[in-house]
Amino acid sequence: MSHVLHKSDLHDLSNARKFPTHDHLLYSTTKSGPCARCFEEIKEQFYECSECNIFFHKECIESTTEINSHKDIGEVRALEDKLNDETIKVEEIGKVNARFTDELHLVLHKDGKIDDINTRYDACKFKQILENNSKPIEPDHLFECLPSNLRPSSEVEDSGEKSHDPRHKGLEKYVFTVPTIISPMVLPLLHDLAQQMVEAGHQQQVLTTYRDTRKAVLEQSLEKLGVERLSEDDVQRMKWYDLDGKITKWIHYMRISVKLLFATEKIICNQILDGVDSVVRDQCFAEITTNSFDMLLSFGYAVPKSKRSPETQFVMLDMYEIMTELQPEFELIFGSKPFTEMKESTLKLTKLLAQTVQETIADFVTLVEMDATEGAVMDGSVHLICSYVVKYFKYLFDYQSTLGVIFQEFDNKDLDNELKFAITRIIRALLKNLDGKSKQFQDAALTQLFLMNNVYYVVKYVTRTEAGSMLGDDWVQTHRKIVQQHAKQYKTISWNKILQCLTVQSSGSDPIENETITTTLVKDKFKTFNSQFEELHHRQCQWTVPDIELRESLILAIADDILPAYRSFLKRFGPMIESGKNPQKYIRFTPEELERMLDDFFEGKNLE
């Protein structure tokens, strides 16, 4: 008994496609069902394609090379000299003898069902060509596609150079080269195969194959680049140096991923799947990119949620800048409905970064006011908190345009007023903190020198930057007077006693005439002056006035008080000592020697 399918029985197979006239003896099986035993008995008569589950009868294949070529390039060669028959017969014992003369490309399963082999063959070919031409992109190739000034530098990263460099302005003039992720020679073939499968009713198979292949390759490309998924806990545990390096790299990763990888991925998706409904195609592309994009954004969210400090404020401004820089790409790539969630995530992260920056500026005021660090300032020099605040101001103005966007876009606030208010509050908090720190000095003169140095340091920065025009001339003049007041108080405390040694007065207010002054009194005056000046010289040479201009100005002011008084006293009373014994014991300095010794003051020298 046999079952015979005639050529006329095949007219209802709507998925059948025309194929070049070849004779095929093909057999495909699920390896289950009522004929499984029969198949086991005859399976040695067939070659099997492991990729598409198709069996080729040995009688219709010239050699195993034909099987290999089928697996490699999707082509099946059949002998053309085989006799044609108009029937497909399956005998009871399970032996198959099938020849096609109607140009239909069919598969006869063991259960008796017939499929369109062209669809299965095209699916196999589409998958293999796509996989063979889908390889992860090496980072160096991606870097070459960036403008030269935006390429990551391993030397910079290894040296620990900070990422706080808001230089990426006007990027629209730079050219980003589209990377080759699938050979242009292959794209038309993949498109044709995909279109044939869609027309045959197998659109979902095309989409699944394409999605799974490209999704894996995209993730592998990012992995090679160095992208990793980091949680809030991971970021929280990082040391600042390591975190800063991670953020620098993340900025590069975002630019490369969005401008190069995602953008190119979308281009080839549209080319290969052209003909598929645009919404369905976009959904496929969304499924390809979602996991990779989430991995990038996970770190972006972790930073503002887990770290809030003046240091991270500026790297978050860098992160905010890259998010705004990429906004046109987000709109272009993630503009349709399937990307709604991804697009909202980018906007949410951008806003989170902006809000965190604003909150950190407000927190900085409290941080400065409550700072309890002492530091090595026993020489009266500029305190660490003071230099830290000035550096903070510099970064604020480096990011002035970006801060303007943040204030105006999210809070509708004026940048100048906001910055002026913030800087004024920070300086007020700084001066209050410095006043408290100055009380650690036991020497009142050193207290005044310390305050003079630190206030001058702030004023000098303000007057030499745009902060001066923002705070105004009144602010500058007021704080210059504060510097002068501290300098004057220092002089009063340090030099008034010495100046008293160079005057001789009676119990009243009138100076004593020369003839009434004894030699003993004059000797005592010289001895006291000598000891006090030497003590000041020894101690205050260890103090520091780091600004050369301020130091020279202060020494000149001291000299203007001391040297004329000393010259006058020496001229008036010197002869009384010089005419006696051992005059050098009392007159130890000439005015010129005093002037040279004054030049040693405030240089931080240890004269011991």
PDB file of C-alpha atoms in Angstrom, residues 256 364 389:
ATOM      1  CA  ILE A 256      30.207  56.573  20.954  1.00  0.00           C
ATOM      2  CA  PHE A 364      28.289  73.834  49.550  1.00  0.00           C
ATOM      3  CA  VAL A 389      36.596  77.539  47.629  1.00  0.00           C
TER       4      VAL A 389
END
